[in-house]
Coordinates of C-alpha atoms and ligand atoms in Angstrom, one line a residue:
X1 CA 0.0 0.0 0.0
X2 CA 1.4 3.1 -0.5
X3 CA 1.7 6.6 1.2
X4 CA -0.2 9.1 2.9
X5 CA 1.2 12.6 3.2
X6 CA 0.1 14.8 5.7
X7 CA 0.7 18.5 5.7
X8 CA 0.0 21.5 7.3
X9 CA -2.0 24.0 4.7
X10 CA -1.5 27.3 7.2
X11 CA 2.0 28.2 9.5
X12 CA 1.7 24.9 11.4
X13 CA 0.0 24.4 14.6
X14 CA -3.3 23.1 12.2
X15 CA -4.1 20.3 14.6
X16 CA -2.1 17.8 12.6
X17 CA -0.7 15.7 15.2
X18 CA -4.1 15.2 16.0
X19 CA -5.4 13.8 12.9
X20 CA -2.3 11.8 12.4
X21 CA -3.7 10.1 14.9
X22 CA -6.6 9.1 14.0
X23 CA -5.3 8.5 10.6
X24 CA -2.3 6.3 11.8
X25 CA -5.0 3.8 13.3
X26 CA -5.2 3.2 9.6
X27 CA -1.6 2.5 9.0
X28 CA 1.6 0.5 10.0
X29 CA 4.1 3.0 9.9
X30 CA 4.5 6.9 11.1
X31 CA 7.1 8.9 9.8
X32 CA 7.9 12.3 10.4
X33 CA 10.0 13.8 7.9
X34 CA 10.6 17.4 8.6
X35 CA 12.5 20.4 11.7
X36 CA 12.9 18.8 14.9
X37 CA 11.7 20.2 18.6
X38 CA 10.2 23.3 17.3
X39 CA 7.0 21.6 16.7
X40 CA 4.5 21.0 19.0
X41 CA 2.0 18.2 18.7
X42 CA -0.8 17.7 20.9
X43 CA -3.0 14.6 21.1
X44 CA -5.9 14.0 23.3
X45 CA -6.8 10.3 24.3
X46 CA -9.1 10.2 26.6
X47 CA -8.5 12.1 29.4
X48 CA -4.8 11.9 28.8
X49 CA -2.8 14.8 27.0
X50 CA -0.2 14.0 25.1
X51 CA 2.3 16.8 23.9
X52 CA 5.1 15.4 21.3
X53 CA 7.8 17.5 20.0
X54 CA 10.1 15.0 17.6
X55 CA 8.5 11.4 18.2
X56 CA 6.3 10.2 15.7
X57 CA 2.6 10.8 16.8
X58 CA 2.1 7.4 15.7
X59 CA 3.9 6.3 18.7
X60 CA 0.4 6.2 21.1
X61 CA -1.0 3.8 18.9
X62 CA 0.0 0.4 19.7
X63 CA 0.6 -1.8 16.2
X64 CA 2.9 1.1 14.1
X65 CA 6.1 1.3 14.1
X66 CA 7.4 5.3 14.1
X67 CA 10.2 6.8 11.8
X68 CA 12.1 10.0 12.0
X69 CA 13.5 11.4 8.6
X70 CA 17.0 12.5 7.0
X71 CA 15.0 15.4 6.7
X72 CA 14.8 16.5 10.8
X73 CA 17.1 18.3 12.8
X74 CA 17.0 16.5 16.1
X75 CA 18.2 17.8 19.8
X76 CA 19.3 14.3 21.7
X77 CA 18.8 15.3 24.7
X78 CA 14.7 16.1 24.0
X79 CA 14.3 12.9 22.0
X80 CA 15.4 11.5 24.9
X81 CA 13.2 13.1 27.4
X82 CA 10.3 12.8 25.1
X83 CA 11.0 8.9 25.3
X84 CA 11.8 8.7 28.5
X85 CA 8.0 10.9 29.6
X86 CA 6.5 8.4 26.7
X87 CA 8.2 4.9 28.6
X88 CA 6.8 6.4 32.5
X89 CA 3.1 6.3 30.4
X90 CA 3.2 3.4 29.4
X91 CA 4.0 3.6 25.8
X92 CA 6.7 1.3 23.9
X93 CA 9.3 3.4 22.6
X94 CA 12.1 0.3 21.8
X95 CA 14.1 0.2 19.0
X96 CA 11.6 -2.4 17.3
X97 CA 9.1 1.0 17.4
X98 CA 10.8 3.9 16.8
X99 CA 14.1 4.5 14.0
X100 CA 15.8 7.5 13.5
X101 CA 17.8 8.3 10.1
X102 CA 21.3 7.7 9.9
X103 CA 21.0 11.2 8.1
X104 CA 19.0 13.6 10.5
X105 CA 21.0 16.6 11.4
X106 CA 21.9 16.6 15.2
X107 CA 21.1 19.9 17.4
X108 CA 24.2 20.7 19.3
X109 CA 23.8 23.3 22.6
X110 CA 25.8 25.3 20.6
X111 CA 23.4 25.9 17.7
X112 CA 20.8 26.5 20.4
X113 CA 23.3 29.4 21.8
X114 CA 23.7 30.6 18.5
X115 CA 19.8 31.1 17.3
X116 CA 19.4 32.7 20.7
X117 CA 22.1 35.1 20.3
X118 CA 20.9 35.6 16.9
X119 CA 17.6 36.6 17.7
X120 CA 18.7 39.0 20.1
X121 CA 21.3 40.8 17.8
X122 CA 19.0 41.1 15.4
X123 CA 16.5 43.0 17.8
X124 CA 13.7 44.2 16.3
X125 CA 13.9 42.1 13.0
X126 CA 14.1 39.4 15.0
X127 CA 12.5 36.4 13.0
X128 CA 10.5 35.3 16.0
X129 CA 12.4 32.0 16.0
X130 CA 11.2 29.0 18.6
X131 CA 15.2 29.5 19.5
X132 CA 15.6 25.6 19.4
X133 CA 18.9 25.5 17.3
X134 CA 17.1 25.1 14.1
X135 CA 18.4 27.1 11.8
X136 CA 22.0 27.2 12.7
X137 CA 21.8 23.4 12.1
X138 CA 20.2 23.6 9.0
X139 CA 23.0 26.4 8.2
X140 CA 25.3 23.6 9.4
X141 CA 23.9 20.7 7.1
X142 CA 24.0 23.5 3.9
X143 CA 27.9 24.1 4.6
X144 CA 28.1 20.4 5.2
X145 CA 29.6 20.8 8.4
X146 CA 27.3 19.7 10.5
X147 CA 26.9 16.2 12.3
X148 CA 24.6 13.8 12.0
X149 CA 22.9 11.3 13.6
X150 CA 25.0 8.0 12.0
X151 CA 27.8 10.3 13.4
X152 CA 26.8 8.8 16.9
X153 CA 28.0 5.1 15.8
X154 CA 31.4 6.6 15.2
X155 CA 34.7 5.6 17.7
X156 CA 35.3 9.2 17.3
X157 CA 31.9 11.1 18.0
X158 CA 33.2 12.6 21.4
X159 CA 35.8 14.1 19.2
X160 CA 33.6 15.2 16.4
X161 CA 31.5 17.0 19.2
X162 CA 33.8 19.4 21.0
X163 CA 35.5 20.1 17.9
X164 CA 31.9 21.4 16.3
X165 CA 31.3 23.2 19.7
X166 CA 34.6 24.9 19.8
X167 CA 34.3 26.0 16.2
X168 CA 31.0 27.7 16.8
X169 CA 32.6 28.8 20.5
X170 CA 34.4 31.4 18.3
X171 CA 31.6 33.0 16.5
X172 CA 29.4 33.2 19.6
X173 CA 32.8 34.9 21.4
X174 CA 33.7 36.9 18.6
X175 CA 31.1 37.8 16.7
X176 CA 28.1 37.7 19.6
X177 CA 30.5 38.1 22.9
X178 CA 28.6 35.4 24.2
X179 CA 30.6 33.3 26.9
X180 CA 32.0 30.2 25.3
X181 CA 30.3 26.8 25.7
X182 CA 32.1 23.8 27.8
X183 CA 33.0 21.6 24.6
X184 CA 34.4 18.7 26.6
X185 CA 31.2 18.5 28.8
X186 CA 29.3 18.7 25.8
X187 CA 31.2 15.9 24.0
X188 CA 30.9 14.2 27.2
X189 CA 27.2 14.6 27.6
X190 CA 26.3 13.5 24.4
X191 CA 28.4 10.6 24.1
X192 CA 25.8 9.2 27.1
X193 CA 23.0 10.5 24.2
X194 CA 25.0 8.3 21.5
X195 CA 25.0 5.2 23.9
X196 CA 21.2 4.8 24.7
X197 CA 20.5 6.1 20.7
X198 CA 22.5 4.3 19.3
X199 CA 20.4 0.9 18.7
X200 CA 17.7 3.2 17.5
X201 CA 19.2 4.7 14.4
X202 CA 18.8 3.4 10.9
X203 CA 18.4 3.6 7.4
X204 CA 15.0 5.2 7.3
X205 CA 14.2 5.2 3.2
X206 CA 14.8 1.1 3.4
X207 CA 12.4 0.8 6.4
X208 CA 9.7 2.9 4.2
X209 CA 10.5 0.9 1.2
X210 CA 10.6 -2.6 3.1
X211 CA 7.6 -1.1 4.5
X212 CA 5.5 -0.9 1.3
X213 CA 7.0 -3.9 -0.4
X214 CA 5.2 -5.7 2.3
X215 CA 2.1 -4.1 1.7
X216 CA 1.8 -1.6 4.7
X217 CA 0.1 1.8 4.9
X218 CA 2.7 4.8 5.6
X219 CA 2.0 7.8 7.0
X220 CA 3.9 10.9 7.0
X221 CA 3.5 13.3 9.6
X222 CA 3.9 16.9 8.6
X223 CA 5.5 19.6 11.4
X224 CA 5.3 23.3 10.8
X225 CA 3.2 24.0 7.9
X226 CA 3.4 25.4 4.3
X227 CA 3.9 29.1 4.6
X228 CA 6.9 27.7 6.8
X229 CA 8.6 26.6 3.9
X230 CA 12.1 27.6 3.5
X231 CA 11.3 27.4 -0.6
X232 CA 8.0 28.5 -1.0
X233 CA 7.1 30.1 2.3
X234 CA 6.5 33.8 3.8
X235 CA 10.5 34.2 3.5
X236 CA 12.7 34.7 5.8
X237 CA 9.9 34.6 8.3
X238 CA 10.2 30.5 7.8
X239 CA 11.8 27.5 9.2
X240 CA 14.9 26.2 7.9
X241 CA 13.3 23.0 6.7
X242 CA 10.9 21.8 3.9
X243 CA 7.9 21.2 5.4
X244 CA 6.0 20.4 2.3
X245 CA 4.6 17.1 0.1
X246 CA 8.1 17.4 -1.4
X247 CA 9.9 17.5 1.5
X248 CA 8.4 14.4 2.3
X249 CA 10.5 12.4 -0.4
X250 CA 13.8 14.1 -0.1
X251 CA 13.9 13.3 3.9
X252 CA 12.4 9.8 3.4
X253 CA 14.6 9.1 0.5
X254 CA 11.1 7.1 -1.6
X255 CA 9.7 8.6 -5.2
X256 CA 6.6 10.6 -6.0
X257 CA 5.3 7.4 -7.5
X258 CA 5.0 5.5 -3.7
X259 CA 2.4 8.5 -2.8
X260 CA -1.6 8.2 -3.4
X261 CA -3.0 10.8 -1.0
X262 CA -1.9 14.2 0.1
X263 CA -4.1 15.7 2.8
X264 CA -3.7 19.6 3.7
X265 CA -4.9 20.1 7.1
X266 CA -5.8 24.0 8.0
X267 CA -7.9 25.3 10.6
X268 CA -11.3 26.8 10.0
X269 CA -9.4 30.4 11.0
X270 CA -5.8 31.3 10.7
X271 CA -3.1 31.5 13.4
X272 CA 0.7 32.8 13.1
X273 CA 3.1 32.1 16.0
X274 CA 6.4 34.3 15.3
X275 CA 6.8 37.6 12.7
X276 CA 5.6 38.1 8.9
X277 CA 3.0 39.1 7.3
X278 CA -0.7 38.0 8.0
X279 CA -3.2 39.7 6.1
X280 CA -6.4 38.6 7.9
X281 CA -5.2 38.8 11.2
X282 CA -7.5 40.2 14.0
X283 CA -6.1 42.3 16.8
X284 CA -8.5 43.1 19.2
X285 CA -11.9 41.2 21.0
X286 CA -12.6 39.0 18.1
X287 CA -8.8 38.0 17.6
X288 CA -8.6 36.8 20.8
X289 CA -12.1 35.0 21.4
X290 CA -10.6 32.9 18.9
X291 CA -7.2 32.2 20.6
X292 CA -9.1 31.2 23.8
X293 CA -7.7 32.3 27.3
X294 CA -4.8 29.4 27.4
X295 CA -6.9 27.5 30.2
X296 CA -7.1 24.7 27.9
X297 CA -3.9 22.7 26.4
X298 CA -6.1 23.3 22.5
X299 CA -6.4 27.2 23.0
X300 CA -3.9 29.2 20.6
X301 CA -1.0 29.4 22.4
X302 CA 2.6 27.5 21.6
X303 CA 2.9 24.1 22.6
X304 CA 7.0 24.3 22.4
X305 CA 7.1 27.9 23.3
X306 CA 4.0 28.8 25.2
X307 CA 3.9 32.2 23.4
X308 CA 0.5 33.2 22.6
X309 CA -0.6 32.5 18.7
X310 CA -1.8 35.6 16.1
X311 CA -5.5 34.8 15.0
X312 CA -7.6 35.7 12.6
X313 CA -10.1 34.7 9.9
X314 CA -9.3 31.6 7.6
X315 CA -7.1 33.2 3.9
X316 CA -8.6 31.0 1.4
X317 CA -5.9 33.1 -1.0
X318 CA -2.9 30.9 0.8
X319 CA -4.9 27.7 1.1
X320 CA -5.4 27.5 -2.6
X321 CA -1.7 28.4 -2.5
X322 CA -1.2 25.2 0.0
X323 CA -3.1 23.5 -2.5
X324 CA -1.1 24.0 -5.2
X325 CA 2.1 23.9 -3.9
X326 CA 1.5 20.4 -2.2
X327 CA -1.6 18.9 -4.6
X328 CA -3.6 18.1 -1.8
X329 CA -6.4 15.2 -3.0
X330 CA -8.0 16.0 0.3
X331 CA -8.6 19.1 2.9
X332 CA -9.1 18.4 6.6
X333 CA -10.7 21.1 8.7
X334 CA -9.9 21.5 11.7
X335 CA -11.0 23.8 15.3
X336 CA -14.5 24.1 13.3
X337 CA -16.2 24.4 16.9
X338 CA -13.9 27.5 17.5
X339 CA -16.4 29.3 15.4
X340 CA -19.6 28.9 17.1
X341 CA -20.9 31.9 18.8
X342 CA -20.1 34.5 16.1
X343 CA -23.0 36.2 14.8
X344 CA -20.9 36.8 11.4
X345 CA -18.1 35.0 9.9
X346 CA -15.8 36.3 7.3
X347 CA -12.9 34.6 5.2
X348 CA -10.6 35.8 3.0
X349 CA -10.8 35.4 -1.1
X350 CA -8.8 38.0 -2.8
X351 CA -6.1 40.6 -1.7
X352 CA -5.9 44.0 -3.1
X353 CA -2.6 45.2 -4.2
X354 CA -0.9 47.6 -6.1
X355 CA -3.9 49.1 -7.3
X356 CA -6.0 45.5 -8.8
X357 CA -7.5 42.3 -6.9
X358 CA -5.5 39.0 -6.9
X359 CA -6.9 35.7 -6.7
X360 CA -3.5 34.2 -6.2
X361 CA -0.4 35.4 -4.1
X362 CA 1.0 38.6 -5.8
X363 CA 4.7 38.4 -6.3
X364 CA 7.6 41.2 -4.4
X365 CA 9.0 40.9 -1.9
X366 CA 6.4 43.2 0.4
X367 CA 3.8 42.4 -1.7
X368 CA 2.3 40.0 1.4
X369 CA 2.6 42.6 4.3
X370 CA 1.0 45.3 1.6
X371 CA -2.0 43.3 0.4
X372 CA -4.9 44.2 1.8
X373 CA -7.6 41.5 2.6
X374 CA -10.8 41.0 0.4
X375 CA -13.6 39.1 2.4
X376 CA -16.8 37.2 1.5
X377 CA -18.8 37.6 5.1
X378 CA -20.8 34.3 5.7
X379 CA -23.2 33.6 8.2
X380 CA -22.1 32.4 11.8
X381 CA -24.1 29.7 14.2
X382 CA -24.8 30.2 17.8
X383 CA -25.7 26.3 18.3
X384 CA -23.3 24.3 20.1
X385 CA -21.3 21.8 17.2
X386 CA -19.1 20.0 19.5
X387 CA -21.6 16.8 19.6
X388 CA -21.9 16.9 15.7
X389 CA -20.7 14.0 14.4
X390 CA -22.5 13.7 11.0
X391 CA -22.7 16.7 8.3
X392 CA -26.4 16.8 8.9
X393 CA -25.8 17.2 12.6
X394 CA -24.3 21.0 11.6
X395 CA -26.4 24.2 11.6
X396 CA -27.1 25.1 7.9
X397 CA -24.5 28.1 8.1
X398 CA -21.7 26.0 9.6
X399 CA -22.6 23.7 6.4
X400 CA -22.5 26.6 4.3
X401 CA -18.9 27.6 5.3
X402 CA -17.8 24.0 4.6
X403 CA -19.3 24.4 0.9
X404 CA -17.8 27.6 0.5
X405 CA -14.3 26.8 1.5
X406 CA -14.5 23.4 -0.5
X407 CA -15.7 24.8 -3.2
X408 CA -13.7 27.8 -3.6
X409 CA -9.9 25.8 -2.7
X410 CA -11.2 23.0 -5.4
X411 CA -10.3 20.7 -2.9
X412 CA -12.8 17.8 -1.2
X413 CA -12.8 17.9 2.7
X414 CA -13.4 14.6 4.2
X415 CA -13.0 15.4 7.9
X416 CA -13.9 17.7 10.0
X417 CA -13.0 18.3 13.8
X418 CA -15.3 19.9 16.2
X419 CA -13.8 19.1 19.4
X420 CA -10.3 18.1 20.7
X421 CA -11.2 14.4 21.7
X422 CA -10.4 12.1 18.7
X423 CA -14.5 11.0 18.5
X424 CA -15.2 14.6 18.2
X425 CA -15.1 14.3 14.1
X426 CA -17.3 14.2 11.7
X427 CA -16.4 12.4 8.1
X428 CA -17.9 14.0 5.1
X429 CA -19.2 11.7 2.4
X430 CA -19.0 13.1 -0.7
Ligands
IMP1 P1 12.4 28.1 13.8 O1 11.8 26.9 13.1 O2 12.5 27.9 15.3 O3 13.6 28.6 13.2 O4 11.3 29.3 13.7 C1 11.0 30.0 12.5 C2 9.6 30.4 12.4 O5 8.8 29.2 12.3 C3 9.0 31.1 13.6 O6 8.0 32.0 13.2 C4 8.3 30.0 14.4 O7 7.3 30.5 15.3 C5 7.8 29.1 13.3 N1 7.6 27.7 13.7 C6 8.6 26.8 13.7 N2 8.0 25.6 14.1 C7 6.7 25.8 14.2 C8 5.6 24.9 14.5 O8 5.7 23.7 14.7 N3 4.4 25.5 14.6 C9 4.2 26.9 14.3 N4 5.2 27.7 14.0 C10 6.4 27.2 14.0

């Protein structure tokens, strides 16, 4: 059987942890293929919470096995707490479940230093970065410099490390006047990471493609989302890595040919954690009805970072991008319930700029921050939708914005989420 890709349509936090999920119930393997402990994924079973940063989110379900990508950056030491929280719940996280490529980039303390250093040099144009190390790594794996995780099998990794530390212990000296880090501690502390990782790393594209020979359903987990892209994103305010359907064959190492569905997930609104541009956002009462007050682990607020997530009404101008750039054969929609209460809903279809209206993204480099939103207003629903679990079960304008959305991305939804718990869904049948 072949492969499921699942993206995020929006900047990431679109709830796709979640439906992985449910989706990964479906199939034998999980893979996630792109950044590292930036992302944030929450899943809700039962009354536990579960909050993943670099482990598969196929991990809580019992029969798949979970892979991690060339693709990721990864920070040892949180894959290992994030295995050791998952082992005190109860969950299997041996090397029989979990596999991490020989060729995922490994987060040093000293690319951490440097994005935080970074960040604060740059003050105000400060990219608004999770300031987990990823972008000095990926800077790392560009000037091919940087280690990787097959590194850890070698005699000489201790080595390896305090020579990368001390070689970035100048520029944070020099260049930031940061104090330097400890690269023998370092090299010591990691080579205690290399020990318990080591039976876990592999080749991850020969797992996927031993995977499919033997008929097994793969998913791929997106992290981040598409306007994260380092390609094809809201540049520079991006991640470092390739978030997108395309990303998913370079950091799994399989062809286009393996893959049958590609599923955008967005939100029914929009939400931005970090700088750039955001036409629809909302600043104000109705901005942050929609983020929630943080009492719940679902509201809009960071799950790596805490900080509190820009909201505002769903830009069907970048979904249709999403959909083009990925070719999504599916659209999942997500936080519907979110909505309920408003007397008027309003999404954006157009942007105005430079003097005409554009159905698609307008090019220049300001042209996102100078675009000006055009809405269609829709009407809202006061009735409670969290116990919907059938189409029919929706008030006829909470149907409506469905229709509207499907019809004007082109795109099919086939689920839609109205609650955090993973029965709170509602399958389309079209
Ligand atoms: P970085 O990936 O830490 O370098 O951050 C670059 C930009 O991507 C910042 O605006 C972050 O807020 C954003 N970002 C990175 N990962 C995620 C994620 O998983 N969800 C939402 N935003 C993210």
């Amino acid at each position: 059987m072949p492969i499921t890709i699942i993206v995020g349509a929006q900047w990431g936090d679109e709830g796709k942890g979640r439906i992985t999920d449910l989706l990964a119930a479906e199939a034998e393997m999980v893979a996630r293929f792109s950044g590292g402990d930036n992302a944030g994924h929450t899943i809700t079973v039962g009354n536990e919470v579960f909050k993943l940063h670099l482990v598969p989110s196929g991990i809580v379900q019992p029969n798949t096995v979970s892979v991690m990508g060339a693709g990721m950056a990864v920070n040892p030491k949180k894959l290992l707490e994030e295995m050791d929280g998952l082992m005190e719940r109860g969950i299997d996280v041996s090397p029989s479940r979990l596999k991490l490529s020989a060729g995922a980039h490994l987060i040093l303390p000293s690319h951490v230093a440097l994005d935080g250093a970074s960040e604060e040099t740059r003050g105000e144009d400060a990219l608004g970065t999770t300031k987990r190390g990823i972008g000095p790594t990926y800077a790392d794996k560009a000037a091919r410099t940087g280690l990787r995780s097959g590194d850890m099998l070698a005699a000489d990794f201790a080595r390896r490390v305090s020579q990368a530390v001390n070689a970035k212990n100048r520029v944070l000296v020099e260049i930031y006047g940061c104090h330097p880090l400890d690269a023998e501690a370092v090299a010591d502390e990691f080579e205690g990471y290399a020990r318990r990782l080591r039976p876990y790393i592999a080749d991850v594209s020969l797992q996927v493609h031993l995977a499919l020979q033997a008929g097994s359903r793969v998913l791929t987990e997106g992290a981040q989302g598409t306007l994260l892209d380092i390609n094809h994103g809201t540049y520079p305010y991006v991640t470092s890595s390739s978030p997108i359907a395309g990303g998913v064959l370079t950091s799994l190492g399989v062809g286009p040919r393996e893959v049958d569905r590609v599923i955008g997930v967005t939100k029914a609104f929009q939400t931005r954690v970090g700088e750039g541009p955001m036409p629809t956002e909302l600043i104000g009462p109705l901005g942050n009805a929609l983020r929630g007050t943080g009492a719940n682990p679902w509201d809009e607020f960071g799950t790596t970072t805490g900080r509190p997530r820009r909201c505002g009404w769903l830009d069907l101008v970048l979904l249709r991008y999403a959909a083009r750039i990925n070719g999504f054969t599916e659209l999942i929609i997500t936080k519907l319930d979110v909505l309920s209460g408003l007397d008027q809903l309003r999404v954006g279809v157009a942007y105005k700029y430079g003097g005409r209206e554009w159905r698609d993204l307008p090019f220049g480099p300001n042209a996102l921050a100078e675009s000006q939103p055009v809405y269609a207003d829709l009407p809202g629903w006061s009735k409670d939708i969290t116990g919907a679990r059938e189409f029919a079960d929706l008030p006829p304008a909470g149907r409506r914005y469905l229709d509207f959305v499907q019809q004007e991305v082109g795109v099919p939804i086939t689920l839609v989420s109205v609650g955090p718990e993973r029965e709170q869904i509602i399958r389309m049948i079209s």
